[in-house]
mmCIF file of C-alpha atoms and ligand atoms in Angstrom:
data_model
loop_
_atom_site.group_PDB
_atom_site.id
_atom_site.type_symbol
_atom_site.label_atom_id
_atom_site.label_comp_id
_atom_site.label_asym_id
_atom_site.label_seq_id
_atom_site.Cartn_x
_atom_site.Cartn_y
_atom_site.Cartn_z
ATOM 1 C CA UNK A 1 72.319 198.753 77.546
ATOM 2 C CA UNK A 2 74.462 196.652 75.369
ATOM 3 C CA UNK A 3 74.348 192.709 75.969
ATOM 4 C CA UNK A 4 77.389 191.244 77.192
ATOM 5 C CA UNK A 5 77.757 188.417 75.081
ATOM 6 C CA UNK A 6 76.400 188.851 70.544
ATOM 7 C CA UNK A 7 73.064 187.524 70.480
ATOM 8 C CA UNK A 8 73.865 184.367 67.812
ATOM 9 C CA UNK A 9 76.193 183.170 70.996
ATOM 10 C CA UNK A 10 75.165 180.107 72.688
ATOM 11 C CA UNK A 11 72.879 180.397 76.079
ATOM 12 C CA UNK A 12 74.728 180.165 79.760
ATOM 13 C CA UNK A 13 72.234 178.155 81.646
ATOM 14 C CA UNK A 14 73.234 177.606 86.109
ATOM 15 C CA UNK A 15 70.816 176.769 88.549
ATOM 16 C CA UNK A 16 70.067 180.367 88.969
ATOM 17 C CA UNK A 17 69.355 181.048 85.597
ATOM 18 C CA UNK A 18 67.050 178.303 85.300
ATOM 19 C CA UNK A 19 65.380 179.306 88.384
ATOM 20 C CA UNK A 20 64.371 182.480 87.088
ATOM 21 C CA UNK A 21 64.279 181.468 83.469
ATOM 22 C CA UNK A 22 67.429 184.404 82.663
ATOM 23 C CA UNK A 23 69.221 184.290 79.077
ATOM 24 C CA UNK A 24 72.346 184.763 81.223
ATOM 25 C CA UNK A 25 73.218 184.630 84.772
ATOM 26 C CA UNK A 26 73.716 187.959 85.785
ATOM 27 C CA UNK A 27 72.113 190.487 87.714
ATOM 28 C CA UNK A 28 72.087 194.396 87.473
ATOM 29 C CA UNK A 29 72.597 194.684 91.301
ATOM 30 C CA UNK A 30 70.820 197.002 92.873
ATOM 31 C CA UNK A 31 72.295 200.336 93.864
ATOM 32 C CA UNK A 32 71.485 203.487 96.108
ATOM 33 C CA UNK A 33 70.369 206.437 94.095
ATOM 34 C CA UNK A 34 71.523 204.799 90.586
ATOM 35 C CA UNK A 35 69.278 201.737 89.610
ATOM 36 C CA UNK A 36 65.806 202.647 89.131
ATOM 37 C CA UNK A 37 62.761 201.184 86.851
ATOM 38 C CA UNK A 38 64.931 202.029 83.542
ATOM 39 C CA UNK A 39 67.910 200.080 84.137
ATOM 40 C CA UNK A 40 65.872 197.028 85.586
ATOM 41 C CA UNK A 41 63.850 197.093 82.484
ATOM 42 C CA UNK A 42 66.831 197.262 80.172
ATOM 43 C CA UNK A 43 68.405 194.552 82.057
ATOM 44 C CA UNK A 44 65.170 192.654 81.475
ATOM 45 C CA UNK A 45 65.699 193.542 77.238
ATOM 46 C CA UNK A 46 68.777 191.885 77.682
ATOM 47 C CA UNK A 47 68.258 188.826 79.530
ATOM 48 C CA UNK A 48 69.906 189.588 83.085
ATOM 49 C CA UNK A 49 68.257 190.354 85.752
ATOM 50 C CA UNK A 50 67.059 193.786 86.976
ATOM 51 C CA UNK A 51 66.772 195.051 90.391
ATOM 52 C CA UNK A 52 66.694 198.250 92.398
ATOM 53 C CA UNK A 53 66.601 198.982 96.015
ATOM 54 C CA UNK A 54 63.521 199.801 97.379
ATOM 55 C CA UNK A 55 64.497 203.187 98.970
ATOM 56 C CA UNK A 56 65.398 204.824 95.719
ATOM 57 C CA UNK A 57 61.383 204.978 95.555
ATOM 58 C CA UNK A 58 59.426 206.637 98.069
ATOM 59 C CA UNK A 59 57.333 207.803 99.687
ATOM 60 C CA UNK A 60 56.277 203.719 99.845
ATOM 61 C CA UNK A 61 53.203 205.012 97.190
ATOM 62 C CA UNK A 62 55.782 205.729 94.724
ATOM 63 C CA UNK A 63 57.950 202.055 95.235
ATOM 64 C CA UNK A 64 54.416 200.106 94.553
ATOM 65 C CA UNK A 65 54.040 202.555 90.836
ATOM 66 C CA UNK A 66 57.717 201.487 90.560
ATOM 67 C CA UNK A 67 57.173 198.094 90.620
ATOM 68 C CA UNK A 68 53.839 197.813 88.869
ATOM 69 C CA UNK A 69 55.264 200.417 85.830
ATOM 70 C CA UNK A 70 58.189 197.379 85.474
ATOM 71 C CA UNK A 71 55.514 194.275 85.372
ATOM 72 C CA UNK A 72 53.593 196.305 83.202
ATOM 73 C CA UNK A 73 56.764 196.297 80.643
ATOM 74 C CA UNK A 74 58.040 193.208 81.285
ATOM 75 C CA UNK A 75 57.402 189.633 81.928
ATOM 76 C CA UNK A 76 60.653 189.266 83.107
ATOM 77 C CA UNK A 77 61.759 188.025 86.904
ATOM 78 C CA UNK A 78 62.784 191.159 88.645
ATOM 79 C CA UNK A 79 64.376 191.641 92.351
ATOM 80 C CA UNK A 80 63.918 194.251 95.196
ATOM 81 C CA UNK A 81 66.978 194.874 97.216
ATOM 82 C CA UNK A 82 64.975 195.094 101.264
ATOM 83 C CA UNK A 83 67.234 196.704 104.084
ATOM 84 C CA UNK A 84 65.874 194.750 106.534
ATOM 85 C CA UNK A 85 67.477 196.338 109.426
ATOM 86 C CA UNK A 86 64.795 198.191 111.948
ATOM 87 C CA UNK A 87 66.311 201.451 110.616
ATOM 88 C CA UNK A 88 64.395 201.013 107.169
ATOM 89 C CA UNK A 89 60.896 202.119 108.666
ATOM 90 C CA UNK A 90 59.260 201.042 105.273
ATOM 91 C CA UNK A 91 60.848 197.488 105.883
ATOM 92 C CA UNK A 92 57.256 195.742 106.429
ATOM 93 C CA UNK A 93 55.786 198.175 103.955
ATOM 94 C CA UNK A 94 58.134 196.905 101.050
ATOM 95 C CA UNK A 95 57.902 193.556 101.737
ATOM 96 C CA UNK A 96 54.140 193.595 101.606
ATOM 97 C CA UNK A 97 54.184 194.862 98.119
ATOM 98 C CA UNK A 98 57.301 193.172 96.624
ATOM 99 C CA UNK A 99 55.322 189.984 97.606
ATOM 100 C CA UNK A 100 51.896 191.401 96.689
ATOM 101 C CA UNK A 101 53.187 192.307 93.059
ATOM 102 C CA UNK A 102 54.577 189.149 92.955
ATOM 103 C CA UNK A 103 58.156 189.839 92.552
ATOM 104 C CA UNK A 104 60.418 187.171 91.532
ATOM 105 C CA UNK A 105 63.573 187.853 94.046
ATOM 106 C CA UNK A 106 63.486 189.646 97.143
ATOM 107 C CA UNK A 107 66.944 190.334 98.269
ATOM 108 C CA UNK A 108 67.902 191.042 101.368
ATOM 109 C CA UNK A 109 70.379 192.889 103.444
ATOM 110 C CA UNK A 110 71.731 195.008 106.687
ATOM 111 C CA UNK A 111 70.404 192.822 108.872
ATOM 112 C CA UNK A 112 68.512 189.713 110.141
ATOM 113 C CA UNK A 113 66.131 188.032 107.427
ATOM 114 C CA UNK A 114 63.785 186.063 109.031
ATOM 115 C CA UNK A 115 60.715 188.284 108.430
ATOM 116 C CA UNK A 116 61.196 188.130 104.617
ATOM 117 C CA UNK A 117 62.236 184.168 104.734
ATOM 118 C CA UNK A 118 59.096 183.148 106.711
ATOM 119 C CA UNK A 119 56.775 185.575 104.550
ATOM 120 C CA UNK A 120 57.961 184.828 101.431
ATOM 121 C CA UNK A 121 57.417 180.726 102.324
ATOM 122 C CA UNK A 122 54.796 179.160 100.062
ATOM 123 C CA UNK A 123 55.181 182.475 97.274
ATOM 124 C CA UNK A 124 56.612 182.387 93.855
ATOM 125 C CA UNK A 125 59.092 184.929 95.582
ATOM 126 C CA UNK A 126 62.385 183.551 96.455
ATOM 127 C CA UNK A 127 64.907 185.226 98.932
ATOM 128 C CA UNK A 128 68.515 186.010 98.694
ATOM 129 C CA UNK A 129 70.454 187.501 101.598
ATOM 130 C CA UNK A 130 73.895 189.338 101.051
ATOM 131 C CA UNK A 131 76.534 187.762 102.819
ATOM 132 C CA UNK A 132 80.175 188.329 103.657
ATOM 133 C CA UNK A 133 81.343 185.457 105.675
ATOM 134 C CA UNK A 134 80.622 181.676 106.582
ATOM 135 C CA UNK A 135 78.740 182.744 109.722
ATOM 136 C CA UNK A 136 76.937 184.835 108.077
ATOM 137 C CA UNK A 137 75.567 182.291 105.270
ATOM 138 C CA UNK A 138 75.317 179.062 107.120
ATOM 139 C CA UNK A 139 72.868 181.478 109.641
ATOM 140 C CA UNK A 140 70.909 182.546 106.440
ATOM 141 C CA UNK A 141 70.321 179.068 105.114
ATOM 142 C CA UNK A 142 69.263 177.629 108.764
ATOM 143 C CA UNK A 143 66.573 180.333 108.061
ATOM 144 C CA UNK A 144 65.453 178.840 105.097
ATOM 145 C CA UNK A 145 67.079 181.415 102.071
ATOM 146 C CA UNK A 146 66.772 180.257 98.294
ATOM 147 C CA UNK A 147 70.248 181.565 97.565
ATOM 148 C CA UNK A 148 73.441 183.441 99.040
ATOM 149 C CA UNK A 149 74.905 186.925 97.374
ATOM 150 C CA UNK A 150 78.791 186.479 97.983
ATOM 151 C CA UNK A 151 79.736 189.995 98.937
ATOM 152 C CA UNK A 152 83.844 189.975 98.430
ATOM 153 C CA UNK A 153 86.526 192.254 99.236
ATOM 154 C CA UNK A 154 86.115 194.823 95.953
ATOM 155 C CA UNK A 155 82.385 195.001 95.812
ATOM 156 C CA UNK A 156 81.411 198.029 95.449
ATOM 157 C CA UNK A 157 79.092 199.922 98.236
ATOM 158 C CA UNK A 158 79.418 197.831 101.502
ATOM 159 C CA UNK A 159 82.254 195.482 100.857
ATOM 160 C CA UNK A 160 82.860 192.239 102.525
ATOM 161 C CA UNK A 161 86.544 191.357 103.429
ATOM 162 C CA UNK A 162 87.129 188.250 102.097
ATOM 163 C CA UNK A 163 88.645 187.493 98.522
ATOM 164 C CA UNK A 164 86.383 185.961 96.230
ATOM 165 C CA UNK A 165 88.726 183.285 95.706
ATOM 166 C CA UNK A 166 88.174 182.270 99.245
ATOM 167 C CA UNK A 167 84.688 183.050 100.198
ATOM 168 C CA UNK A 168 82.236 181.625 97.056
ATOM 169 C CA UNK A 169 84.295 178.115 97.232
ATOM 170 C CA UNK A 170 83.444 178.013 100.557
ATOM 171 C CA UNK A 171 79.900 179.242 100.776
ATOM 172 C CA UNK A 172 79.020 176.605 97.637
ATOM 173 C CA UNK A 173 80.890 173.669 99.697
ATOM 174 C CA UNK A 174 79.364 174.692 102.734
ATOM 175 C CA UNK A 175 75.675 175.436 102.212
ATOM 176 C CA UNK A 176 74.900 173.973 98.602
ATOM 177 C CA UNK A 177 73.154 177.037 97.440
ATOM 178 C CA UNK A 178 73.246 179.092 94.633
ATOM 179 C CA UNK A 179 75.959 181.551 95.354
ATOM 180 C CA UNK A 180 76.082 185.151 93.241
ATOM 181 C CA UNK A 181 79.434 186.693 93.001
ATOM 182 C CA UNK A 182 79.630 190.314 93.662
ATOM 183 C CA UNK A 183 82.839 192.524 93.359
ATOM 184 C CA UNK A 184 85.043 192.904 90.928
ATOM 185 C CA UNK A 185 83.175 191.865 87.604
ATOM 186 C CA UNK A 186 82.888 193.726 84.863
ATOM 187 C CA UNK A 187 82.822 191.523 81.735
ATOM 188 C CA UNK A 188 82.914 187.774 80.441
ATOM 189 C CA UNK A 189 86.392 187.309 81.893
ATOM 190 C CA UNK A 190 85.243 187.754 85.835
ATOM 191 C CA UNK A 191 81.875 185.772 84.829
ATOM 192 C CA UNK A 192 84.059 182.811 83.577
ATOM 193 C CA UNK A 193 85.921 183.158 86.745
ATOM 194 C CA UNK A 194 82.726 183.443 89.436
ATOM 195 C CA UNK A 195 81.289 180.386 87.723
ATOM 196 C CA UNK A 196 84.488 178.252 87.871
ATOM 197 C CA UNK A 197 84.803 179.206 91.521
ATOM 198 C CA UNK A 198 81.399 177.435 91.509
ATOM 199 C CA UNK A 199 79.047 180.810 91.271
ATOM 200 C CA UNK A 200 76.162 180.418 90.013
ATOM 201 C CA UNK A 201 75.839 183.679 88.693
ATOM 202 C CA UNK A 202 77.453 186.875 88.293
ATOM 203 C CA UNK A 203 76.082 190.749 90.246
ATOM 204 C CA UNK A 204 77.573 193.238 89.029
ATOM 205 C CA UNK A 205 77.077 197.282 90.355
ATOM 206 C CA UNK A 206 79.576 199.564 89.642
ATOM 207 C CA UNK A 207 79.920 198.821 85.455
ATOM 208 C CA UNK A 208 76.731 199.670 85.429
ATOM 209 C CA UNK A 209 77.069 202.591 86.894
ATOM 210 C CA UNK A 210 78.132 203.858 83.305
ATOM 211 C CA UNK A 211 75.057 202.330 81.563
ATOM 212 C CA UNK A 212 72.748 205.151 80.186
ATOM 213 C CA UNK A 213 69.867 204.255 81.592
ATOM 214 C CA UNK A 214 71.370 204.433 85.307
ATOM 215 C CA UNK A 215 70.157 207.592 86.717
ATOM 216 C CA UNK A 216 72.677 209.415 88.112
ATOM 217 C CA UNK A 217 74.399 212.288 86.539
ATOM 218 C CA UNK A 218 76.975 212.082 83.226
ATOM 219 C CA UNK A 219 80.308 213.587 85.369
ATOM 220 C CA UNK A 220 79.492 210.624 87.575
ATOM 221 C CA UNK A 221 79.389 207.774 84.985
ATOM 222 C CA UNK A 222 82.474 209.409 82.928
ATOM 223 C CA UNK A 223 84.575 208.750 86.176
ATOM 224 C CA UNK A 224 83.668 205.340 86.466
ATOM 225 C CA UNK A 225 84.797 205.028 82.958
ATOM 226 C CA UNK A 226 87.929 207.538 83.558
ATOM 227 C CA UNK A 227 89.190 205.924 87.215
ATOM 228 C CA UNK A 228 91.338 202.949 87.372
ATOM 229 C CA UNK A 229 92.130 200.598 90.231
ATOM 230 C CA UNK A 230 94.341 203.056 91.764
ATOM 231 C CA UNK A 231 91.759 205.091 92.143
ATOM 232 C CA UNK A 232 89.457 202.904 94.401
ATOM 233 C CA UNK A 233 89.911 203.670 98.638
ATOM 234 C CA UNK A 234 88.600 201.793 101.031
ATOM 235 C CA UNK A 235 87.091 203.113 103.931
ATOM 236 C CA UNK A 236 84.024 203.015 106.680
ATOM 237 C CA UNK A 237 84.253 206.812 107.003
ATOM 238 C CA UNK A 238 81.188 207.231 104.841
ATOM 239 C CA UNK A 239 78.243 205.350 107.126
ATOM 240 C CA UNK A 240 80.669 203.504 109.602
ATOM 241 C CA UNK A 241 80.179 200.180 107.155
ATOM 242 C CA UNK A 242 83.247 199.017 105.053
ATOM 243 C CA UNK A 243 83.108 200.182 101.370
ATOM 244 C CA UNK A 244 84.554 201.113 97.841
ATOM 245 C CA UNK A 245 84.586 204.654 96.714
ATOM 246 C CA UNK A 246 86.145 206.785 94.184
ATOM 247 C CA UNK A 247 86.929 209.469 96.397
ATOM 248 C CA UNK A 248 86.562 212.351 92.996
ATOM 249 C CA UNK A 249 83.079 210.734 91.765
ATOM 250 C CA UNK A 250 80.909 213.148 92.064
ATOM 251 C CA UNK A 251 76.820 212.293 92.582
HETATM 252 C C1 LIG B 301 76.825 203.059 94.123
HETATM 253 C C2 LIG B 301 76.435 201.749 94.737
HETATM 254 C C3 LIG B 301 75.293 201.675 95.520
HETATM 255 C C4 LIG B 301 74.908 200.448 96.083
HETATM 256 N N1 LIG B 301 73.748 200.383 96.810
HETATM 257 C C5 LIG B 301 73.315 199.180 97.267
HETATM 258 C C6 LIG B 301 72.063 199.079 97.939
HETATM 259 O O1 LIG B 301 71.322 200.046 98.109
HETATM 260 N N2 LIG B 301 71.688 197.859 98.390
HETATM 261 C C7 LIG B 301 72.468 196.745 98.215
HETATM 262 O O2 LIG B 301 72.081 195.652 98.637
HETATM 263 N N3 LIG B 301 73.667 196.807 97.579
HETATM 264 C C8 LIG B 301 74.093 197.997 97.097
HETATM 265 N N4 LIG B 301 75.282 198.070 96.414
HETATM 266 C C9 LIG B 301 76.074 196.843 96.202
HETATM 267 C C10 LIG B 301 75.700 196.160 94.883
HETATM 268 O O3 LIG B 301 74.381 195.678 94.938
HETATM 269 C C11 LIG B 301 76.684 195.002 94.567
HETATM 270 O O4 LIG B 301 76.798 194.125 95.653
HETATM 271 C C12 LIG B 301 78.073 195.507 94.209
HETATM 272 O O5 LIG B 301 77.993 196.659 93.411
HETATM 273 C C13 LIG B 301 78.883 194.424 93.482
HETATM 274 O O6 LIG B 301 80.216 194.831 93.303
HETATM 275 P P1 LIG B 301 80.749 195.656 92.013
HETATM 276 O O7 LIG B 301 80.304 197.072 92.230
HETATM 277 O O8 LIG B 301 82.233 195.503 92.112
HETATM 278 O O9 LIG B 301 80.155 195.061 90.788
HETATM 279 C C14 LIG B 301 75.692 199.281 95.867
HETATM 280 C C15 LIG B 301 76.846 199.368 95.057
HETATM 281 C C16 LIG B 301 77.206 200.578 94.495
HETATM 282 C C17 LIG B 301 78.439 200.636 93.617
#
């Protein structure tokens, strides 16, 4: 994975950064079936952040080696995407470890948080819950979160509604946590732009997508480089939740 930015290029320090002592504030967002333990350590190489969901490792035996093969290769502050939703049957399973193995970010989403929040309390891990709306993130930080994941309209996977212009404004003015963008950025220009709409950082998914250490196979990560904006559609026809999709990708 090549860094974003040359390395003789001065540092981009946010409260998020700092928090988890990043070269630059972005995250590797985790992704279904395509970020595993290689791209979350190559993040880690480059001074982002690496994360995964926790269901592209199971049975659960198989997410604890996942976790302990990455603190074994890096020092580096890592984060678990949890579905926290009753549907994830491993929910209390993954929580125990993430927190066990000490991982630095647990971040949360489908659902309600307050399991993770109130576990996590008085743990070096810190919780972030994806959010789409105000509702949604002034209910989060009532519950105690560290930090809010701005999910716009354009992210890929589930997609909120609301442009980014709008939404991570609002969520900073509103709740005075550290906001992450998410949708839409793919390079310097949309980090820029998420930090002077008052992000504190920048999660990014689909660019990396075409990294080569996302596992997924090469027809896929061509077409992410191949499709262009036209290509996108929009449509909750895949799991009933909105969402992005090149309709030709195949996986
Ligand atoms: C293929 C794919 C799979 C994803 N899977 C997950 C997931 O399992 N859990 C999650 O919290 N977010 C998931 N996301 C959302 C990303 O974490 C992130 O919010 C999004 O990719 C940001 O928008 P961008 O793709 O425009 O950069 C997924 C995104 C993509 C593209």
């Amino acid at each position: 994975m090549r860094p974003f930015f040359r390395e003789e290029r001065a540092q981009m320090q946010t409260d998020f950064s700092r928090m988890f002592d990043l070269t630059y504030p972005i995250v590797a967002a985790p992704m279904f079936l395509v970020s595993t333990s290689a791209l979350v350590k190559a993040a880690a190489e480059a001074g982002i952040m690496g994360t995964f969901p926790a269901l592209n490792y199971r049975p659960i035996e198989a997410f604890a080696a996942a976790v302990q093969d990455i603190k074994k290769a890096t020092k580096a502050a890592i984060g678990v995407n949890i579905i926290v939703q009753e549907a994830n049957r491993l929910r209390d399973q993954q929580i125990d470890i993430a927190l066990q193995e000490g991982v630095e970010l647990i971040i949360t989403s489908l659902g309600n948080p307050r399991t993770v929040i109130e576990r996590a309390k008085g743990t070096k891990t810190r919780v972030f819950c994806d959010v789409v709306n105000l509702q949604h993130a002034e209910k989060v930080r009532d519950l105690g979160a560290d930090g809010l994941i701005a999910v716009s309209h354009g992210a890929g996977g589930h997609a909120g509604t609301i442009s980014p212009f709008v939404l991570i404004p609002r969520l900073r003015q509103a709740t005075s946590l550290p906001v992450l963008a998410a949708g839409n950025i793919v390079d310097g220009r949309g980090l820029a732009a998420a930090l002077a709409l008052g992000a504190s950082g920048a999660y990014i998914g689909t660019r990396f997508i075409a990294s080569e250490e996302a596992e997924v196979d090469a027809d896929y990560k061509q077409s992410i480089v191949d499709y262009d904006m036209e290509d996108i559609v929009s449509t909750h026809k895949v799991d009933g939740f909105s969402g992005q999709l090149y309709p030709h990708a195949t996986t």
